Amino acid sequence: MPVHKVLVVGGGITGSVLALALAQRGADVELVEISPQWFGVGHGITLQGNALKALRSVGVLDRVLARAVPFDVLRLLRADGELITELSTPHTGGPDLPATAGALRRDLQDALCDAVYAHGVTVRLGLSVERLDQSPRHVEVAFTDGSTGRYDLVVGADGINSAMRSLIGIVEKPRPVGMSIFRVVADRPAEMDCHEVYYGGPRYKAGYSPISPGQCYAYLLDENLDASLVGPRASLSLLRERGAGYGGTWGKIIASLPDDTAVDYRWIEAILVDGPWHRGRTLVVGDAAHACPPLIAQGAAMCMEDAVLLAELVTGEEPLEKALDHFMSRRLPRVRTVLENSLQLAEWEINPDTPGADPARIMSETLDSLTAAA
């Protein structure tokens, strides 16, 4: 095994799956998370079949599915709720797994956190990496709390605004896509049984997914509003104002929200490190290396695939340099396809009168391509 002691920087989905997969393969893993508390944020997440496959490989799928809502179709609706078409969703994780599952992000993160602790990973909260010094055999790390450590491999899984990316010498930065998203968790209407998306209204689109027996995740894609609005406590009245004009179940959900509902508002950004994600014995993965608009619902899946494959390769028989090169040859073409197609969908949604625009085709072709092994 080319690495024994590994530092994972970032305790979100990517870092948690990676730490768990490494520990299960015999590595001595330390995970550091800059937040002093370790838990998932409260909004929903869509997990395609390949994400579920990754969760199964690290042993947490059953717990996640116990509260999640599986479904196999996507409905496209007009702004008033009239059905346009119903699409069968490809089983990107294989025929024995649901095509898609909606989940509460907090439920997913809680399952991962518990499994990480249960597998003996050393978890340190409220700190991050301040400095790295590499040699051919190891990496010396100085942490923000004044402590130090020596590792065979250091992995930045610290998200789209990664500090590790620049720390290891990667210059790419995220850029705004040109659209933003409002997100809320709400009571789930009895009729909601899958992901439904509303087109043709006053904004780019609206939609929702069931995420638990009694909850759903609803969103509105809009133009970029003033940056001062970005944050986890945006105005519910603003969401209602911007979402006026959408009917059906979506309109009922938004109208029924209590006045103290937490509304998350973000500009959507994207990044692709279109070259090696590693520098010697350090690398970045997940959203730190590639993050796309959430239009194909593959962001979490791409991150989890990174984590599972990286753990497999760096605990295998190949020398580390070859293992990392092998990792890049497997991952970069796949995430590039997802990113480019997600950006194409964003462009078409921003400019819906584009000649030849065919979002359903792009979504189906992308998901079909992901049925191949990661």
Coordinates of C-alpha atoms in Angstrom, one line a residue:
M1 CA 0.0 0.0 0.0
P2 CA 1.7 3.3 -1.1
V3 CA 0.1 5.4 1.7
H4 CA -0.6 4.6 5.3
K5 CA -1.2 7.9 7.0
V6 CA -3.6 10.3 5.2
L7 CA -4.9 13.7 6.1
V8 CA -8.3 14.7 4.8
V9 CA -9.1 18.4 4.9
G10 CA -12.8 19.1 4.9
G11 CA -15.6 17.2 6.6
G12 CA -18.4 17.6 4.1
I13 CA -19.7 14.8 1.9
T14 CA -16.5 14.4 -0.1
G15 CA -14.2 14.4 2.9
S16 CA -16.4 12.1 4.9
V17 CA -16.8 9.5 2.2
L18 CA -13.1 9.6 1.5
A19 CA -12.1 9.3 5.2
L20 CA -14.5 6.4 5.6
A21 CA -13.3 4.6 2.4
L22 CA -9.7 5.0 3.3
A23 CA -10.2 3.7 6.9
Q24 CA -12.1 0.7 5.6
R25 CA -9.1 -0.1 3.4
G26 CA -6.7 0.0 6.3
A27 CA -5.3 3.5 6.2
D28 CA -4.6 5.6 9.3
V29 CA -6.9 8.6 8.6
E30 CA -7.1 12.0 10.2
L31 CA -9.9 14.4 9.2
V32 CA -9.8 18.1 10.0
E33 CA -12.9 20.4 9.6
I34 CA -12.7 24.2 10.0
S35 CA -16.2 24.3 11.6
P36 CA -16.3 23.8 15.3
Q37 CA -19.4 21.7 14.9
W38 CA -19.8 18.9 12.4
F39 CA -23.2 18.5 10.8
G40 CA -24.9 18.9 7.5
V41 CA -26.9 21.9 6.5
G42 CA -30.6 21.5 6.4
H43 CA -31.7 21.8 2.8
G44 CA -32.4 18.9 0.5
I45 CA -30.1 16.9 -1.8
T46 CA -30.8 14.8 -4.9
L47 CA -28.8 11.5 -5.0
Q48 CA -28.6 9.8 -8.4
G49 CA -28.0 6.1 -8.6
N50 CA -24.2 6.5 -8.9
A51 CA -24.2 8.5 -5.6
L52 CA -26.2 5.7 -4.0
K53 CA -23.7 3.2 -5.3
A54 CA -20.8 5.1 -3.6
L55 CA -22.8 5.2 -0.4
R56 CA -23.3 1.5 -0.6
S57 CA -19.6 0.9 -1.0
V58 CA -18.9 2.6 2.3
G59 CA -21.7 0.9 4.1
V60 CA -24.1 3.8 4.8
L61 CA -26.7 3.4 2.1
D62 CA -29.3 1.5 4.2
R63 CA -29.3 4.2 6.8
V64 CA -29.7 6.9 4.2
L65 CA -32.5 5.2 2.3
A66 CA -34.4 4.5 5.6
R67 CA -35.4 8.2 5.6
A68 CA -34.9 9.1 1.9
V69 CA -37.4 8.9 -0.9
P70 CA -36.5 6.8 -3.9
F71 CA -38.1 7.5 -7.3
D72 CA -37.4 6.7 -11.0
V73 CA -39.0 9.5 -13.0
L74 CA -38.7 13.2 -13.6
R75 CA -41.7 15.2 -14.6
L76 CA -41.4 18.4 -16.7
L77 CA -44.3 20.8 -16.2
R78 CA -45.5 24.2 -17.5
A79 CA -45.5 27.2 -15.1
D80 CA -49.2 26.5 -14.2
G81 CA -48.5 22.9 -13.3
E82 CA -49.7 21.3 -16.6
L83 CA -47.7 18.2 -17.5
I84 CA -45.3 18.5 -20.5
T85 CA -43.7 15.1 -20.3
E86 CA -42.5 12.4 -17.9
L87 CA -39.0 11.0 -18.3
S88 CA -37.6 7.7 -16.9
T89 CA -34.4 8.4 -15.1
P90 CA -31.4 6.1 -16.0
H91 CA -30.2 3.8 -13.2
T92 CA -26.7 5.2 -13.1
G93 CA -25.8 3.0 -10.1
G94 CA -27.0 -0.2 -11.6
P95 CA -30.4 -2.0 -11.9
D96 CA -30.5 -3.0 -8.3
L97 CA -30.5 0.6 -6.9
P98 CA -33.1 3.3 -7.3
A99 CA -32.5 5.7 -10.1
T100 CA -32.7 8.7 -7.8
A101 CA -33.4 9.4 -4.1
G102 CA -34.3 12.7 -2.5
A103 CA -32.7 13.1 1.0
L104 CA -32.3 15.7 3.7
R105 CA -28.7 16.7 3.6
R106 CA -28.5 16.6 7.4
D107 CA -29.6 13.0 7.4
L108 CA -26.9 12.1 4.9
Q109 CA -24.1 14.0 6.8
D110 CA -25.2 12.5 10.1
A111 CA -24.9 9.0 8.7
L112 CA -21.5 9.7 7.3
C113 CA -20.3 11.3 10.5
D114 CA -21.3 8.4 12.7
A115 CA -19.7 5.9 10.3
V116 CA -16.4 7.9 10.2
Y117 CA -16.2 7.9 14.0
A118 CA -17.2 4.2 14.2
H119 CA -14.3 3.3 11.9
G120 CA -11.6 5.0 14.1
V121 CA -10.9 8.1 12.0
T122 CA -9.3 10.8 14.1
V123 CA -11.6 13.9 13.7
R124 CA -10.4 17.4 14.7
L125 CA -12.8 20.3 14.5
G126 CA -12.3 24.0 14.4
L127 CA -9.0 24.1 12.5
S128 CA -7.5 23.7 9.1
V129 CA -4.2 23.7 7.3
E130 CA -1.9 26.7 7.5
R131 CA 1.3 25.5 5.7
L132 CA 2.5 22.5 3.8
D133 CA 6.1 21.3 3.3
Q134 CA 6.6 18.4 1.0
S135 CA 9.5 15.9 0.6
P136 CA 9.6 12.9 -1.7
R137 CA 8.4 10.6 1.1
H138 CA 5.9 12.7 3.2
V139 CA 4.2 16.0 3.8
E140 CA 4.8 18.1 6.9
V141 CA 1.6 20.0 7.9
A142 CA 1.3 23.0 10.2
F143 CA -2.3 23.5 11.4
T144 CA -4.1 26.8 12.3
D145 CA -4.1 25.8 16.0
G146 CA -0.3 25.6 16.1
S147 CA -0.1 21.8 16.0
T148 CA 1.8 19.9 13.3
G149 CA 1.7 16.5 11.6
R150 CA 3.4 14.2 9.1
Y151 CA 1.5 12.4 6.4
D152 CA 2.0 10.2 3.4
L153 CA -0.8 12.0 1.5
V154 CA -2.8 15.2 2.1
V155 CA -6.2 15.6 0.4
G156 CA -8.1 18.8 0.1
A157 CA -11.9 18.1 0.1
D158 CA -12.8 21.6 1.3
G159 CA -15.4 22.6 -1.3
I160 CA -15.7 25.1 -4.1
N161 CA -14.0 27.9 -2.1
S162 CA -11.1 25.6 -1.2
A163 CA -8.2 27.1 0.6
M164 CA -6.2 23.9 -0.1
R165 CA -6.4 24.5 -3.9
S166 CA -4.2 27.6 -3.8
L167 CA -2.1 26.2 -0.9
I168 CA -0.9 23.4 -3.2
G169 CA -0.4 25.7 -6.2
I170 CA -3.5 25.4 -8.2
V171 CA -4.6 28.8 -9.6
E172 CA -8.1 28.1 -10.9
K173 CA -11.0 29.9 -9.1
P174 CA -14.7 29.5 -9.3
R175 CA -16.7 31.8 -11.5
P176 CA -20.4 32.8 -11.4
V177 CA -22.6 31.0 -13.9
G178 CA -25.1 33.8 -14.2
M179 CA -27.9 32.2 -12.2
S180 CA -28.8 31.9 -8.6
I181 CA -30.9 29.6 -6.4
F182 CA -33.4 30.0 -3.6
R183 CA -33.8 26.8 -1.5
V184 CA -36.3 25.8 1.3
V185 CA -37.3 22.7 3.1
A186 CA -41.1 22.4 3.5
D187 CA -43.9 20.0 4.4
R188 CA -44.3 17.4 1.7
P189 CA -47.7 17.4 -0.1
A190 CA -49.3 14.0 -0.3
E191 CA -49.3 14.1 -4.1
M192 CA -45.5 14.6 -4.4
D193 CA -43.8 11.4 -5.5
C194 CA -40.8 12.5 -7.6
H195 CA -38.8 15.4 -8.8
E196 CA -40.9 17.8 -10.8
V197 CA -39.6 20.9 -12.7
Y198 CA -41.6 23.9 -13.9
Y199 CA -40.6 25.7 -17.1
G200 CA -41.8 28.8 -18.9
G201 CA -42.5 31.0 -15.9
P202 CA -41.1 34.4 -15.0
R203 CA -37.7 32.9 -13.8
Y204 CA -35.4 30.3 -15.2
K205 CA -37.3 27.4 -13.5
A206 CA -38.8 26.2 -10.3
G207 CA -39.0 22.7 -8.8
Y208 CA -39.0 20.3 -5.9
S209 CA -38.2 16.8 -4.7
P210 CA -39.5 14.7 -1.8
I211 CA -36.6 14.2 0.7
S212 CA -38.3 12.3 3.6
P213 CA -41.7 10.9 4.4
G214 CA -42.9 14.3 5.6
Q215 CA -40.6 16.8 3.9
C216 CA -39.7 18.2 0.5
Y217 CA -37.0 20.4 -0.9
A218 CA -38.2 23.3 -3.1
Y219 CA -36.1 25.7 -5.2
L220 CA -36.3 28.6 -7.6
L221 CA -33.6 29.3 -10.2
D222 CA -33.3 33.0 -10.8
E223 CA -30.9 35.6 -12.2
N224 CA -28.1 36.8 -10.0
L225 CA -29.7 39.3 -7.5
D226 CA -27.7 41.7 -5.3
A227 CA -24.8 39.9 -3.7
S228 CA -25.8 41.2 -0.3
L229 CA -28.8 38.9 -0.3
V230 CA -26.6 35.7 -0.4
G231 CA -26.8 33.7 2.8
P232 CA -28.8 31.1 4.7
R233 CA -31.5 33.6 6.0
A234 CA -32.8 35.2 2.9
S235 CA -36.2 36.9 2.8
L236 CA -39.2 34.6 2.4
S237 CA -41.1 37.6 1.0
L238 CA -38.5 38.0 -1.7
L239 CA -38.8 34.3 -2.6
R240 CA -42.5 34.7 -2.9
E241 CA -42.2 37.8 -5.0
R242 CA -39.7 36.2 -7.4
G243 CA -41.6 33.0 -7.6
A244 CA -45.0 34.6 -8.3
G245 CA -46.3 33.1 -11.5
Y246 CA -45.7 29.4 -10.8
G247 CA -48.7 27.4 -9.9
G248 CA -49.4 23.7 -9.3
T249 CA -47.9 22.0 -6.3
W250 CA -44.9 24.4 -6.3
G251 CA -47.2 27.4 -5.8
K252 CA -49.0 25.7 -2.9
I253 CA -45.7 24.8 -1.2
I254 CA -44.4 28.4 -1.3
A255 CA -47.7 29.9 -0.2
S256 CA -47.9 27.6 2.8
L257 CA -44.5 28.3 4.2
P258 CA -44.4 29.7 7.8
D259 CA -43.1 33.2 8.1
D260 CA -40.0 32.0 10.0
T261 CA -38.9 29.5 7.2
A262 CA -35.2 29.5 6.6
V263 CA -34.6 30.5 2.9
D264 CA -31.1 29.8 1.5
Y265 CA -30.0 32.0 -1.4
R266 CA -26.8 31.5 -3.4
W267 CA -25.2 32.6 -6.6
I268 CA -24.4 29.4 -8.6
E269 CA -20.7 29.1 -9.4
A270 CA -18.6 26.5 -11.4
I271 CA -15.0 25.4 -11.5
L272 CA -13.0 22.8 -13.3
V273 CA -9.3 22.2 -12.7
D274 CA -8.7 21.0 -16.2
G275 CA -5.4 19.3 -15.5
P276 CA -3.8 17.3 -12.7
W277 CA -5.5 17.9 -9.3
H278 CA -2.3 16.7 -7.5
R279 CA 1.0 18.2 -6.7
G280 CA 3.4 15.6 -5.3
R281 CA 1.8 14.1 -2.3
T282 CA -1.1 16.6 -2.1
L283 CA -4.2 16.9 -4.2
V284 CA -7.8 18.3 -4.2
V285 CA -10.9 16.4 -5.0
G286 CA -14.7 16.9 -5.1
D287 CA -16.0 20.5 -5.4
A288 CA -12.5 21.8 -4.7
A289 CA -11.5 20.4 -8.1
H290 CA -14.8 20.5 -10.0
A291 CA -18.2 22.0 -9.2
C292 CA -21.1 22.4 -11.6
P293 CA -24.5 24.0 -11.6
P294 CA -27.1 21.6 -10.0
L295 CA -29.0 21.1 -13.3
I296 CA -28.3 17.4 -13.7
A297 CA -28.1 16.7 -9.9
Q298 CA -24.7 15.1 -10.3
G299 CA -22.6 17.3 -8.0
A300 CA -22.7 15.0 -4.9
A301 CA -22.3 11.9 -7.1
M302 CA -19.2 13.2 -8.8
C303 CA -17.7 14.1 -5.4
M304 CA -18.5 10.6 -3.9
E305 CA -17.1 8.8 -7.0
D306 CA -13.8 10.8 -6.5
A307 CA -13.6 9.7 -2.9
V308 CA -14.3 6.0 -3.5
L309 CA -11.9 5.7 -6.4
L310 CA -9.1 7.6 -4.8
A311 CA -9.3 5.5 -1.7
E312 CA -9.2 2.3 -3.8
L313 CA -6.2 3.4 -5.9
V314 CA -3.9 4.9 -3.2
T315 CA -4.4 1.8 -1.0
G316 CA -3.6 -0.5 -3.9
E317 CA -0.4 -1.9 -5.3
E318 CA 0.7 1.0 -7.6
P319 CA 3.3 3.6 -6.4
L320 CA 1.5 6.8 -5.4
E321 CA 2.5 8.8 -8.5
K322 CA 1.1 6.2 -10.8
A323 CA -2.0 5.8 -8.6
L324 CA -2.7 9.5 -8.8
D325 CA -2.1 9.6 -12.6
H326 CA -4.5 6.6 -12.9
F327 CA -7.0 8.5 -10.8
M328 CA -6.9 11.5 -13.1
S329 CA -7.2 9.5 -16.2
R330 CA -10.4 7.9 -14.8
R331 CA -12.0 11.0 -13.3
L332 CA -11.2 14.0 -15.5
P333 CA -13.1 13.0 -18.6
R334 CA -16.1 12.0 -16.6
V335 CA -16.4 15.2 -14.6
R336 CA -15.6 17.3 -17.6
T337 CA -18.6 15.8 -19.4
V338 CA -20.9 16.5 -16.5
L339 CA -19.6 20.1 -16.0
E340 CA -19.8 21.0 -19.7
N341 CA -23.3 19.6 -20.1
S342 CA -24.4 21.3 -16.9
L343 CA -23.1 24.6 -18.2
Q344 CA -24.8 24.1 -21.5
L345 CA -28.1 23.5 -19.7
A346 CA -27.5 26.7 -17.7
E347 CA -26.9 28.7 -20.9
W348 CA -30.1 27.4 -22.4
E349 CA -32.1 28.1 -19.3
I350 CA -30.7 31.7 -19.2
N351 CA -31.5 32.0 -22.9
P352 CA -34.5 29.7 -23.5
D353 CA -35.1 30.9 -27.1
T354 CA -31.7 29.5 -28.2
P355 CA -32.2 27.6 -31.5
G356 CA -31.8 23.9 -31.1
A357 CA -31.9 24.0 -27.3
D358 CA -33.0 20.5 -26.0
P359 CA -32.5 20.2 -22.3
A360 CA -34.2 16.9 -22.0
R361 CA -31.8 15.3 -24.5
I362 CA -28.7 16.7 -22.8
M363 CA -29.9 15.4 -19.4
S364 CA -30.8 12.0 -20.7
E365 CA -27.5 11.6 -22.6
T366 CA -25.5 12.7 -19.7
L367 CA -27.1 10.3 -17.3
D368 CA -27.0 7.5 -19.8
S369 CA -23.2 8.0 -20.1
L370 CA -22.8 7.7 -16.3
T371 CA -24.1 4.2 -16.3
A372 CA -20.5 3.2 -17.2
A373 CA -18.2 2.5 -14.3
A374 CA -16.8 5.6 -12.6

